[in-house]
Amino acid sequence: MAQSPNVFSEHSASNNMSPGTTAHNLKSPAVARSRSVSDSSVPQRDILSKTSTPFNKSNKIGSQQVTPWETLVVFAMNLKQLNVQMNMSNVMGNTTWTTSGLKSQGRLSVGSNRDREISMSVGLGRSHLDSRGGVVGGTIDVNALEMVAHISEHPNQQPSHKIQITMGSTEARVDYMGSSILMGIFSNADLKLQDEWKVNLYNTLDSSITDKSEIFVHGDLKWDIFQVMISRSTTPDLIKIGMKLQEFFTQQFDTSKRALSTWGPVPYLPPKSVVSTVEKNSQQQLLDAAHHRHWPGVLKVVSGLVCLLKPQVNSCM
């Protein structure tokens, strides 16, 4: 018969020993192997450091996210010509909008420490709007329009916003029921706006913001020619034009919403209460228009404006 391994022989020998004898010198290979692993000379702190390795990796990942970053976006657009033709029923008839020489370019820089630099310019060669065959008609012609804007915002610094608009000429004519009620021209205009911030950047809880903060807006407007021709019925006719356009666009929006509601589960609820309030306001506006009580309100608004006359300026409002 095949001989059994020494493991079983030694184990049986140890079991047959008397209670008074010692068996420390008899060890099975499995027990010895387990003791050699448990009695390893590796320190316990090394074992803890190995088990805490995932936490160290997560800390490293979190520290990497704090590193500063900066994003720069540069864009440019050049549109040679755009033609839009619309049929606006009997309100504005056949309407044509032509735009040519539209250019735009800009630069956007954003940083992780709340740095922000934005520079953008928009130029327009010509834009012409013509409406014929409706209750409301007229033309609007804009030539050589250019706008430049710059925004600078940095931490621990006062923000700065600048905008400049230059316009060659703008001519407008508004017709109502086939007769001209408003004609005007505005040429060689230049508008500059710049703000000035005086804000406490290190504001404490005890200090008041109203006492420490001041914001000023500096503006400079210049033009060569500003002419407007109106008639006795210009004010009520302009109110009627506004009501006609509001009714037309509201009806178009309502119709579009009803058409889109058939494509999906979008509930369609016609604005009944809104229409009633609009009708009440329109009737009140007609009563005010009959007595020409609109210009005093405008004069109250512009009475506080201050206009500095310059040698090249012909008129001022």
PDB file of C-alpha atoms in Angstrom:
ATOM      1  CA  MET A   1       0.000   0.000   0.000  1.00  0.00           C
ATOM      2  CA  ALA A   2       1.115   3.542  -0.594  1.00  0.00           C
ATOM      3  CA  GLN A   3       2.592   5.250   2.374  1.00  0.00           C
ATOM      4  CA  SER A   4       0.605   8.216   3.822  1.00  0.00           C
ATOM      5  CA  PRO A   5       2.318  11.556   4.015  1.00  0.00           C
ATOM      6  CA  ASN A   6       4.328  12.569   7.014  1.00  0.00           C
ATOM      7  CA  VAL A   7       1.754  15.159   7.867  1.00  0.00           C
ATOM      8  CA  PHE A   8      -0.837  12.627   8.875  1.00  0.00           C
ATOM      9  CA  SER A   9       1.700  10.415  10.645  1.00  0.00           C
ATOM     10  CA  GLU A  10       2.986  13.252  12.770  1.00  0.00           C
ATOM     11  CA  HIS A  11      -0.573  14.416  13.486  1.00  0.00           C
ATOM     12  CA  SER A  12      -1.605  10.909  14.586  1.00  0.00           C
ATOM     13  CA  ALA A  13       1.496  10.633  16.717  1.00  0.00           C
ATOM     14  CA  SER A  14       0.684  13.838  18.493  1.00  0.00           C
ATOM     15  CA  ASN A  15      -2.859  12.623  19.162  1.00  0.00           C
ATOM     16  CA  ASN A  16      -1.634   9.343  20.697  1.00  0.00           C
ATOM     17  CA  MET A  17       0.686  11.077  23.118  1.00  0.00           C
ATOM     18  CA  SER A  18       0.042  10.955  26.817  1.00  0.00           C
ATOM     19  CA  PRO A  19      -1.304  14.026  28.597  1.00  0.00           C
ATOM     20  CA  GLY A  20       1.937  14.606  30.425  1.00  0.00           C
ATOM     21  CA  THR A  21       4.133  14.968  27.343  1.00  0.00           C
ATOM     22  CA  THR A  22       4.617  18.198  25.366  1.00  0.00           C
ATOM     23  CA  ALA A  23       3.964  18.520  21.658  1.00  0.00           C
ATOM     24  CA  HIS A  24       5.510  21.915  20.852  1.00  0.00           C
ATOM     25  CA  ASN A  25       8.018  20.415  18.451  1.00  0.00           C
ATOM     26  CA  LEU A  26       5.295  18.899  16.294  1.00  0.00           C
ATOM     27  CA  LYS A  27       3.760  21.374  13.860  1.00  0.00           C
ATOM     28  CA  SER A  28       1.850  20.795  10.675  1.00  0.00           C
ATOM     29  CA  PRO A  29       3.021  22.648   7.556  1.00  0.00           C
ATOM     30  CA  ALA A  30      -0.298  24.542   7.338  1.00  0.00           C
ATOM     31  CA  VAL A  31      -0.003  25.847  10.879  1.00  0.00           C
ATOM     32  CA  ALA A  32       3.631  26.808  10.342  1.00  0.00           C
ATOM     33  CA  ARG A  33       2.733  28.647   7.151  1.00  0.00           C
ATOM     34  CA  SER A  34      -0.055  30.582   8.873  1.00  0.00           C
ATOM     35  CA  ARG A  35       2.214  31.538  11.756  1.00  0.00           C
ATOM     36  CA  SER A  36       4.938  32.696   9.399  1.00  0.00           C
ATOM     37  CA  VAL A  37       2.485  35.032   7.732  1.00  0.00           C
ATOM     38  CA  SER A  38       1.063  36.362  10.967  1.00  0.00           C
ATOM     39  CA  ASP A  39       4.508  36.761  12.529  1.00  0.00           C
ATOM     40  CA  SER A  40       5.771  38.832   9.630  1.00  0.00           C
ATOM     41  CA  SER A  41       8.330  41.462  10.456  1.00  0.00           C
ATOM     42  CA  VAL A  42       6.404  44.182   8.544  1.00  0.00           C
ATOM     43  CA  PRO A  43       5.467  47.006  10.987  1.00  0.00           C
ATOM     44  CA  GLN A  44       1.797  47.755  11.602  1.00  0.00           C
ATOM     45  CA  ARG A  45       2.161  51.384  10.502  1.00  0.00           C
ATOM     46  CA  ASP A  46       3.258  50.189   7.061  1.00  0.00           C
ATOM     47  CA  ILE A  47       0.107  48.110   6.844  1.00  0.00           C
ATOM     48  CA  LEU A  48      -2.013  51.104   7.821  1.00  0.00           C
ATOM     49  CA  SER A  49      -0.263  53.253   5.244  1.00  0.00           C
ATOM     50  CA  LYS A  50      -1.003  50.685   2.573  1.00  0.00           C
ATOM     51  CA  THR A  51      -4.646  50.519   3.530  1.00  0.00           C
ATOM     52  CA  SER A  52      -4.900  54.333   3.508  1.00  0.00           C
ATOM     53  CA  THR A  53      -3.526  54.627  -0.012  1.00  0.00           C
ATOM     54  CA  PRO A  54      -6.974  55.323  -1.638  1.00  0.00           C
ATOM     55  CA  PHE A  55      -7.497  58.250   0.725  1.00  0.00           C
ATOM     56  CA  ASN A  56      -4.121  59.694  -0.220  1.00  0.00           C
ATOM     57  CA  LYS A  57      -5.021  59.415  -3.885  1.00  0.00           C
ATOM     58  CA  SER A  58      -8.290  61.237  -3.339  1.00  0.00           C
ATOM     59  CA  ASN A  59      -6.450  63.999  -1.513  1.00  0.00           C
ATOM     60  CA  LYS A  60      -4.039  64.334  -4.395  1.00  0.00           C
ATOM     61  CA  ILE A  61      -6.945  64.582  -6.838  1.00  0.00           C
ATOM     62  CA  GLY A  62      -8.573  67.263  -4.690  1.00  0.00           C
ATOM     63  CA  SER A  63      -5.328  69.215  -4.543  1.00  0.00           C
ATOM     64  CA  GLN A  64      -4.979  69.058  -8.307  1.00  0.00           C
ATOM     65  CA  GLN A  65      -8.399  70.679  -8.767  1.00  0.00           C
ATOM     66  CA  VAL A  66      -7.256  73.767  -6.843  1.00  0.00           C
ATOM     67  CA  THR A  67      -4.567  74.542  -9.405  1.00  0.00           C
ATOM     68  CA  PRO A  68      -5.304  77.812 -11.265  1.00  0.00           C
ATOM     69  CA  TRP A  69      -6.635  77.693 -14.807  1.00  0.00           C
ATOM     70  CA  GLU A  70      -7.485  80.167 -17.555  1.00  0.00           C
ATOM     71  CA  THR A  71      -9.781  79.889 -20.565  1.00  0.00           C
ATOM     72  CA  LEU A  72      -9.455  82.040 -23.670  1.00  0.00           C
ATOM     73  CA  VAL A  73     -12.158  82.180 -26.361  1.00  0.00           C
ATOM     74  CA  VAL A  74     -11.686  84.134 -29.587  1.00  0.00           C
ATOM     75  CA  PHE A  75     -14.488  84.447 -32.137  1.00  0.00           C
ATOM     76  CA  ALA A  76     -15.122  86.310 -35.382  1.00  0.00           C
ATOM     77  CA  MET A  77     -18.116  86.596 -37.707  1.00  0.00           C
ATOM     78  CA  ASN A  78     -18.466  88.151 -41.130  1.00  0.00           C
ATOM     79  CA  LEU A  79     -21.884  88.298 -42.802  1.00  0.00           C
ATOM     80  CA  LYS A  80     -21.931  89.817 -46.254  1.00  0.00           C
ATOM     81  CA  GLN A  81     -25.692  90.154 -46.780  1.00  0.00           C
ATOM     82  CA  LEU A  82     -28.923  88.977 -45.173  1.00  0.00           C
ATOM     83  CA  ASN A  83     -32.368  89.336 -46.773  1.00  0.00           C
ATOM     84  CA  VAL A  84     -35.596  88.640 -44.898  1.00  0.00           C
ATOM     85  CA  GLN A  85     -39.027  88.931 -46.535  1.00  0.00           C
ATOM     86  CA  MET A  86     -42.263  88.622 -44.559  1.00  0.00           C
ATOM     87  CA  ASN A  87     -45.970  88.992 -45.241  1.00  0.00           C
ATOM     88  CA  MET A  88     -47.554  90.453 -42.105  1.00  0.00           C
ATOM     89  CA  SER A  89     -51.189  90.389 -43.322  1.00  0.00           C
ATOM     90  CA  ASN A  90     -52.955  93.738 -43.459  1.00  0.00           C
ATOM     91  CA  VAL A  91     -51.108  95.151 -40.431  1.00  0.00           C
ATOM     92  CA  MET A  92     -47.723  95.787 -42.044  1.00  0.00           C
ATOM     93  CA  GLY A  93     -48.230  94.217 -45.476  1.00  0.00           C
ATOM     94  CA  ASN A  94     -45.091  93.118 -47.318  1.00  0.00           C
ATOM     95  CA  THR A  95     -42.082  93.749 -45.096  1.00  0.00           C
ATOM     96  CA  THR A  96     -38.484  93.497 -46.288  1.00  0.00           C
ATOM     97  CA  TRP A  97     -35.410  93.660 -44.084  1.00  0.00           C
ATOM     98  CA  THR A  98     -31.971  93.858 -45.717  1.00  0.00           C
ATOM     99  CA  THR A  99     -28.715  93.830 -43.777  1.00  0.00           C
ATOM    100  CA  SER A 100     -25.230  94.006 -45.292  1.00  0.00           C
ATOM    101  CA  GLY A 101     -21.688  94.278 -43.977  1.00  0.00           C
ATOM    102  CA  LEU A 102     -22.318  92.724 -40.563  1.00  0.00           C
ATOM    103  CA  LYS A 103     -19.041  91.997 -38.762  1.00  0.00           C
ATOM    104  CA  SER A 104     -18.273  90.981 -35.215  1.00  0.00           C
ATOM    105  CA  GLN A 105     -15.201  89.852 -33.328  1.00  0.00           C
ATOM    106  CA  GLY A 106     -14.364  89.406 -29.688  1.00  0.00           C
ATOM    107  CA  ARG A 107     -12.102  87.988 -27.054  1.00  0.00           C
ATOM    108  CA  LEU A 108     -13.192  86.355 -23.801  1.00  0.00           C
ATOM    109  CA  SER A 109     -10.756  85.448 -21.030  1.00  0.00           C
ATOM    110  CA  VAL A 110     -11.941  83.776 -17.806  1.00  0.00           C
ATOM    111  CA  GLY A 111      -9.751  82.582 -14.938  1.00  0.00           C
ATOM    112  CA  SER A 112     -10.215  80.373 -11.893  1.00  0.00           C
ATOM    113  CA  ASN A 113      -9.582  83.245  -9.474  1.00  0.00           C
ATOM    114  CA  ARG A 114     -12.585  85.190 -10.907  1.00  0.00           C
ATOM    115  CA  ASP A 115     -10.576  87.099 -13.489  1.00  0.00           C
ATOM    116  CA  ARG A 116     -12.703  88.198 -16.434  1.00  0.00           C
ATOM    117  CA  GLU A 117     -11.699  90.174 -19.506  1.00  0.00           C
ATOM    118  CA  ILE A 118     -14.210  90.635 -22.336  1.00  0.00           C
ATOM    119  CA  SER A 119     -13.605  92.716 -25.465  1.00  0.00           C
ATOM    120  CA  MET A 120     -16.140  92.743 -28.288  1.00  0.00           C
ATOM    121  CA  SER A 121     -16.847  94.851 -31.357  1.00  0.00           C
ATOM    122  CA  VAL A 122     -19.827  94.800 -33.720  1.00  0.00           C
ATOM    123  CA  GLY A 123     -19.969  96.637 -37.042  1.00  0.00           C
ATOM    124  CA  LEU A 124     -22.851  97.112 -39.446  1.00  0.00           C
ATOM    125  CA  GLY A 125     -22.546  98.507 -42.930  1.00  0.00           C
ATOM    126  CA  ARG A 126     -26.238  99.111 -43.631  1.00  0.00           C
ATOM    127  CA  SER A 127     -29.630  97.907 -42.447  1.00  0.00           C
ATOM    128  CA  HIS A 128     -32.834  98.787 -44.284  1.00  0.00           C
ATOM    129  CA  LEU A 129     -36.403  97.980 -43.178  1.00  0.00           C
ATOM    130  CA  ASP A 130     -39.287  98.669 -45.571  1.00  0.00           C
ATOM    131  CA  SER A 131     -42.986  97.975 -44.980  1.00  0.00           C
ATOM    132  CA  ARG A 132     -45.696  98.578 -47.562  1.00  0.00           C
ATOM    133  CA  GLY A 133     -49.311  97.650 -48.231  1.00  0.00           C
ATOM    134  CA  GLY A 134     -50.569  97.622 -44.646  1.00  0.00           C
ATOM    135  CA  VAL A 135     -52.176  99.837 -42.061  1.00  0.00           C
ATOM    136  CA  VAL A 136     -48.737 100.502 -40.569  1.00  0.00           C
ATOM    137  CA  GLY A 137     -45.892 101.266 -42.937  1.00  0.00           C
ATOM    138  CA  GLY A 138     -42.691 103.201 -43.370  1.00  0.00           C
ATOM    139  CA  THR A 139     -38.956 102.820 -43.731  1.00  0.00           C
ATOM    140  CA  ILE A 140     -35.981 102.743 -41.365  1.00  0.00           C
ATOM    141  CA  ASP A 141     -32.478 103.104 -42.801  1.00  0.00           C
ATOM    142  CA  VAL A 142     -29.338 102.752 -40.635  1.00  0.00           C
ATOM    143  CA  ASN A 143     -25.858 103.372 -42.071  1.00  0.00           C
ATOM    144  CA  ALA A 144     -22.404 102.691 -40.594  1.00  0.00           C
ATOM    145  CA  LEU A 145     -23.193 101.502 -37.086  1.00  0.00           C
ATOM    146  CA  GLU A 146     -20.324 100.379 -34.858  1.00  0.00           C
ATOM    147  CA  MET A 147     -20.223  99.308 -31.207  1.00  0.00           C
ATOM    148  CA  VAL A 148     -17.166  98.537 -29.042  1.00  0.00           C
ATOM    149  CA  ALA A 149     -17.444  97.153 -25.494  1.00  0.00           C
ATOM    150  CA  HIS A 150     -14.838  96.233 -22.895  1.00  0.00           C
ATOM    151  CA  ILE A 151     -15.400  94.586 -19.512  1.00  0.00           C
ATOM    152  CA  SER A 152     -12.618  94.110 -16.970  1.00  0.00           C
ATOM    153  CA  GLU A 153     -13.226  92.401 -13.624  1.00  0.00           C
ATOM    154  CA  HIS A 154     -10.408  91.208 -11.361  1.00  0.00           C
ATOM    155  CA  PRO A 155     -10.337  90.296  -7.656  1.00  0.00           C
ATOM    156  CA  ASN A 156      -9.130  93.033  -5.299  1.00  0.00           C
ATOM    157  CA  GLN A 157      -9.593  95.602  -8.084  1.00  0.00           C
ATOM    158  CA  GLN A 158     -12.381  97.967  -8.991  1.00  0.00           C
ATOM    159  CA  PRO A 159     -14.357  96.689 -12.024  1.00  0.00           C
ATOM    160  CA  SER A 160     -14.421  98.650 -15.249  1.00  0.00           C
ATOM    161  CA  HIS A 161     -17.049  98.667 -18.015  1.00  0.00           C
ATOM    162  CA  LYS A 162     -16.802 100.744 -21.181  1.00  0.00           C
ATOM    163  CA  ILE A 163     -19.017 100.981 -24.251  1.00  0.00           C
ATOM    164  CA  GLN A 164     -18.859 103.218 -27.300  1.00  0.00           C
ATOM    165  CA  ILE A 165     -21.462 103.439 -30.077  1.00  0.00           C
ATOM    166  CA  THR A 166     -20.807 105.331 -33.305  1.00  0.00           C
ATOM    167  CA  MET A 167     -23.496 105.812 -35.924  1.00  0.00           C
ATOM    168  CA  GLY A 168     -23.215 107.391 -39.354  1.00  0.00           C
ATOM    169  CA  SER A 169     -26.850 108.267 -40.007  1.00  0.00           C
ATOM    170  CA  THR A 170     -30.355 106.997 -39.271  1.00  0.00           C
ATOM    171  CA  GLU A 171     -33.412 107.978 -41.272  1.00  0.00           C
ATOM    172  CA  ALA A 172     -36.948 106.935 -40.346  1.00  0.00           C
ATOM    173  CA  ARG A 173     -40.441 107.472 -41.699  1.00  0.00           C
ATOM    174  CA  VAL A 174     -43.593 106.077 -40.091  1.00  0.00           C
ATOM    175  CA  ASP A 175     -46.899 105.889 -41.997  1.00  0.00           C
ATOM    176  CA  TYR A 176     -50.371 105.196 -40.652  1.00  0.00           C
ATOM    177  CA  MET A 177     -53.355 104.626 -42.911  1.00  0.00           C
ATOM    178  CA  GLY A 178     -51.331 105.806 -45.923  1.00  0.00           C
ATOM    179  CA  SER A 179     -50.216 109.150 -44.456  1.00  0.00           C
ATOM    180  CA  SER A 180     -46.851 110.018 -42.900  1.00  0.00           C
ATOM    181  CA  ILE A 181     -47.099 110.889 -39.227  1.00  0.00           C
ATOM    182  CA  LEU A 182     -43.400 110.929 -38.269  1.00  0.00           C
ATOM    183  CA  MET A 183     -40.187 111.701 -40.125  1.00  0.00           C
ATOM    184  CA  GLY A 184     -36.749 112.082 -38.610  1.00  0.00           C
ATOM    185  CA  ILE A 185     -33.011 111.991 -39.234  1.00  0.00           C
ATOM    186  CA  PHE A 186     -30.190 111.445 -36.758  1.00  0.00           C
ATOM    187  CA  SER A 187     -26.631 111.603 -38.126  1.00  0.00           C
ATOM    188  CA  ASN A 188     -23.011 111.466 -36.953  1.00  0.00           C
ATOM    189  CA  ALA A 189     -23.833 110.366 -33.433  1.00  0.00           C
ATOM    190  CA  ASP A 190     -21.251 109.214 -30.914  1.00  0.00           C
ATOM    191  CA  LEU A 191     -22.143 107.802 -27.498  1.00  0.00           C
ATOM    192  CA  LYS A 192     -19.600 106.881 -24.799  1.00  0.00           C
ATOM    193  CA  LEU A 193     -20.489 105.310 -21.464  1.00  0.00           C
ATOM    194  CA  GLN A 194     -18.055 104.405 -18.686  1.00  0.00           C
ATOM    195  CA  ASP A 195     -18.657 103.499 -15.066  1.00  0.00           C
ATOM    196  CA  GLU A 196     -16.503 104.291 -12.054  1.00  0.00           C
ATOM    197  CA  TRP A 197     -16.671 102.093  -8.967  1.00  0.00           C
ATOM    198  CA  LYS A 198     -15.625 103.185  -5.499  1.00  0.00           C
ATOM    199  CA  VAL A 199     -16.441 100.099  -3.461  1.00  0.00           C
ATOM    200  CA  ASN A 200     -14.806  98.902  -0.272  1.00  0.00           C
ATOM    201  CA  LEU A 201     -13.126  95.688  -1.387  1.00  0.00           C
ATOM    202  CA  TYR A 202     -12.290  94.682   2.187  1.00  0.00           C
ATOM    203  CA  ASN A 203     -15.724  95.235   3.628  1.00  0.00           C
ATOM    204  CA  THR A 204     -16.230  94.042   7.205  1.00  0.00           C
ATOM    205  CA  LEU A 205     -19.429  93.016   8.919  1.00  0.00           C
ATOM    206  CA  ASP A 206     -19.588  96.214  10.969  1.00  0.00           C
ATOM    207  CA  SER A 207     -19.260  98.617   8.048  1.00  0.00           C
ATOM    208  CA  SER A 208     -22.251  99.676   5.974  1.00  0.00           C
ATOM    209  CA  ILE A 209     -22.276  99.098   2.228  1.00  0.00           C
ATOM    210  CA  THR A 210     -24.219 102.278   1.550  1.00  0.00           C
ATOM    211  CA  ASP A 211     -21.589 104.367   3.306  1.00  0.00           C
ATOM    212  CA  LYS A 212     -18.627 102.735   1.592  1.00  0.00           C
ATOM    213  CA  SER A 213     -19.886 102.139  -1.957  1.00  0.00           C
ATOM    214  CA  GLU A 214     -20.279 104.653  -4.787  1.00  0.00           C
ATOM    215  CA  ILE A 215     -20.888 103.931  -8.464  1.00  0.00           C
ATOM    216  CA  PHE A 216     -20.753 106.661 -11.102  1.00  0.00           C
ATOM    217  CA  VAL A 217     -21.740 106.412 -14.774  1.00  0.00           C
ATOM    218  CA  HIS A 218     -20.062 108.907 -17.093  1.00  0.00           C
ATOM    219  CA  GLY A 219     -21.686 109.520 -20.468  1.00  0.00           C
ATOM    220  CA  ASP A 220     -20.850 111.639 -23.474  1.00  0.00           C
ATOM    221  CA  LEU A 221     -23.289 112.037 -26.384  1.00  0.00           C
ATOM    222  CA  LYS A 222     -22.558 114.038 -29.521  1.00  0.00           C
ATOM    223  CA  TRP A 223     -24.344 114.459 -32.833  1.00  0.00           C
ATOM    224  CA  ASP A 224     -24.437 116.835 -35.796  1.00  0.00           C
ATOM    225  CA  ILE A 225     -28.041 116.670 -37.026  1.00  0.00           C
ATOM    226  CA  PHE A 226     -31.201 115.662 -35.177  1.00  0.00           C
ATOM    227  CA  GLN A 227     -34.430 116.610 -36.930  1.00  0.00           C
ATOM    228  CA  VAL A 228     -37.956 115.371 -36.221  1.00  0.00           C
ATOM    229  CA  MET A 229     -41.185 116.325 -38.014  1.00  0.00           C
ATOM    230  CA  ILE A 230     -44.520 115.448 -36.435  1.00  0.00           C
ATOM    231  CA  SER A 231     -48.145 116.404 -36.976  1.00  0.00           C
ATOM    232  CA  ARG A 232     -51.088 117.071 -34.696  1.00  0.00           C
ATOM    233  CA  SER A 233     -52.243 113.445 -34.857  1.00  0.00           C
ATOM    234  CA  THR A 234     -48.781 111.918 -34.338  1.00  0.00           C
ATOM    235  CA  THR A 235     -49.248 111.089 -30.651  1.00  0.00           C
ATOM    236  CA  PRO A 236     -52.638 109.266 -30.889  1.00  0.00           C
ATOM    237  CA  ASP A 237     -51.587 107.572 -34.138  1.00  0.00           C
ATOM    238  CA  LEU A 238     -48.408 106.217 -32.500  1.00  0.00           C
ATOM    239  CA  ILE A 239     -50.532 104.798 -29.688  1.00  0.00           C
ATOM    240  CA  LYS A 240     -52.840 103.143 -32.218  1.00  0.00           C
ATOM    241  CA  ILE A 241     -49.818 101.704 -34.046  1.00  0.00           C
ATOM    242  CA  GLY A 242     -48.507 100.239 -30.805  1.00  0.00           C
ATOM    243  CA  MET A 243     -51.884  98.662 -30.068  1.00  0.00           C
ATOM    244  CA  LYS A 244     -52.134  97.216 -33.599  1.00  0.00           C
ATOM    245  CA  LEU A 245     -48.660  95.689 -33.403  1.00  0.00           C
ATOM    246  CA  GLN A 246     -49.252  94.304 -29.925  1.00  0.00           C
ATOM    247  CA  GLU A 247     -52.505  92.692 -31.023  1.00  0.00           C
ATOM    248  CA  PHE A 248     -50.893  91.235 -34.152  1.00  0.00           C
ATOM    249  CA  PHE A 249     -47.875  89.706 -32.387  1.00  0.00           C
ATOM    250  CA  THR A 250     -50.030  88.415 -29.528  1.00  0.00           C
ATOM    251  CA  GLN A 251     -52.335  86.706 -32.014  1.00  0.00           C
ATOM    252  CA  GLN A 252     -49.394  85.191 -33.899  1.00  0.00           C
ATOM    253  CA  PHE A 253     -47.846  83.909 -30.670  1.00  0.00           C
ATOM    254  CA  ASP A 254     -51.178  82.480 -29.557  1.00  0.00           C
ATOM    255  CA  THR A 255     -51.651  80.729 -32.904  1.00  0.00           C
ATOM    256  CA  SER A 256     -48.127  79.301 -32.837  1.00  0.00           C
ATOM    257  CA  LYS A 257     -48.610  78.041 -29.300  1.00  0.00           C
ATOM    258  CA  ARG A 258     -51.870  76.336 -30.296  1.00  0.00           C
ATOM    259  CA  ALA A 259     -50.167  74.716 -33.296  1.00  0.00           C
ATOM    260  CA  LEU A 260     -47.240  73.469 -31.212  1.00  0.00           C
ATOM    261  CA  SER A 261     -49.583  72.066 -28.560  1.00  0.00           C
ATOM    262  CA  THR A 262     -50.877  69.519 -31.127  1.00  0.00           C
ATOM    263  CA  TRP A 263     -47.392  67.989 -31.385  1.00  0.00           C
ATOM    264  CA  GLY A 264     -46.964  67.174 -27.709  1.00  0.00           C
ATOM    265  CA  PRO A 265     -48.593  67.197 -24.276  1.00  0.00           C
ATOM    266  CA  VAL A 266     -48.407  70.969 -23.941  1.00  0.00           C
ATOM    267  CA  PRO A 267     -51.689  72.368 -22.579  1.00  0.00           C
ATOM    268  CA  TYR A 268     -53.144  75.272 -24.478  1.00  0.00           C
ATOM    269  CA  LEU A 269     -54.870  77.896 -22.342  1.00  0.00           C
ATOM    270  CA  PRO A 270     -56.011  81.060 -24.123  1.00  0.00           C
ATOM    271  CA  PRO A 271     -55.250  84.179 -22.062  1.00  0.00           C
ATOM    272  CA  LYS A 272     -58.798  85.444 -21.450  1.00  0.00           C
ATOM    273  CA  SER A 273     -58.034  87.618 -18.450  1.00  0.00           C
ATOM    274  CA  VAL A 274     -55.001  89.183 -20.134  1.00  0.00           C
ATOM    275  CA  VAL A 275     -57.057  90.220 -23.151  1.00  0.00           C
ATOM    276  CA  SER A 276     -59.634  91.922 -20.933  1.00  0.00           C
ATOM    277  CA  THR A 277     -56.983  93.914 -19.089  1.00  0.00           C
ATOM    278  CA  VAL A 278     -55.335  94.895 -22.372  1.00  0.00           C
ATOM    279  CA  GLU A 279     -58.650  96.155 -23.711  1.00  0.00           C
ATOM    280  CA  LYS A 280     -59.208  98.247 -20.587  1.00  0.00           C
ATOM    281  CA  ASN A 281     -55.749  99.743 -20.812  1.00  0.00           C
ATOM    282  CA  SER A 282     -56.213 100.488 -24.514  1.00  0.00           C
ATOM    283  CA  GLN A 283     -59.456 102.323 -23.866  1.00  0.00           C
ATOM    284  CA  GLN A 284     -57.820 104.394 -21.163  1.00  0.00           C
ATOM    285  CA  GLN A 285     -54.917 105.178 -23.479  1.00  0.00           C
ATOM    286  CA  LEU A 286     -57.331 106.332 -26.183  1.00  0.00           C
ATOM    287  CA  LEU A 287     -58.995 108.688 -23.715  1.00  0.00           C
ATOM    288  CA  ASP A 288     -55.640 110.129 -22.735  1.00  0.00           C
ATOM    289  CA  ALA A 289     -54.595 110.409 -26.372  1.00  0.00           C
ATOM    290  CA  ALA A 290     -57.674 112.461 -27.187  1.00  0.00           C
ATOM    291  CA  HIS A 291     -56.623 115.120 -24.688  1.00  0.00           C
ATOM    292  CA  HIS A 292     -52.878 115.033 -25.594  1.00  0.00           C
ATOM    293  CA  ARG A 293     -51.729 114.391 -22.040  1.00  0.00           C
ATOM    294  CA  HIS A 294     -48.557 112.428 -22.849  1.00  0.00           C
ATOM    295  CA  TRP A 295     -45.879 115.026 -23.317  1.00  0.00           C
ATOM    296  CA  PRO A 296     -46.070 116.445 -19.747  1.00  0.00           C
ATOM    297  CA  GLY A 297     -45.086 113.019 -18.406  1.00  0.00           C
ATOM    298  CA  VAL A 298     -42.142 112.871 -20.780  1.00  0.00           C
ATOM    299  CA  LEU A 299     -41.031 116.340 -19.767  1.00  0.00           C
ATOM    300  CA  LYS A 300     -41.088 115.321 -16.101  1.00  0.00           C
ATOM    301  CA  VAL A 301     -38.767 112.408 -16.862  1.00  0.00           C
ATOM    302  CA  VAL A 302     -36.238 114.399 -18.910  1.00  0.00           C
ATOM    303  CA  SER A 303     -36.388 117.536 -16.748  1.00  0.00           C
ATOM    304  CA  GLY A 304     -33.536 116.286 -14.567  1.00  0.00           C
ATOM    305  CA  LEU A 305     -31.147 115.623 -17.439  1.00  0.00           C
ATOM    306  CA  VAL A 306     -28.219 117.955 -17.997  1.00  0.00           C
ATOM    307  CA  CYS A 307     -26.857 118.469 -21.513  1.00  0.00           C
ATOM    308  CA  LEU A 308     -23.576 120.230 -22.183  1.00  0.00           C
ATOM    309  CA  LEU A 309     -23.556 122.149 -25.444  1.00  0.00           C
ATOM    310  CA  LYS A 310     -20.476 121.897 -27.620  1.00  0.00           C
ATOM    311  CA  PRO A 311     -19.470 123.990 -30.645  1.00  0.00           C
ATOM    312  CA  GLN A 312     -20.151 121.173 -33.117  1.00  0.00           C
ATOM    313  CA  VAL A 313     -23.624 120.423 -31.694  1.00  0.00           C
ATOM    314  CA  ASN A 314     -26.597 122.056 -33.381  1.00  0.00           C
ATOM    315  CA  SER A 315     -29.383 120.908 -31.095  1.00  0.00           C
ATOM    316  CA  CYS A 316     -29.971 119.241 -27.749  1.00  0.00           C
ATOM    317  CA  MET A 317     -32.864 117.529 -25.997  1.00  0.00           C
TER     318      MET A 317
END
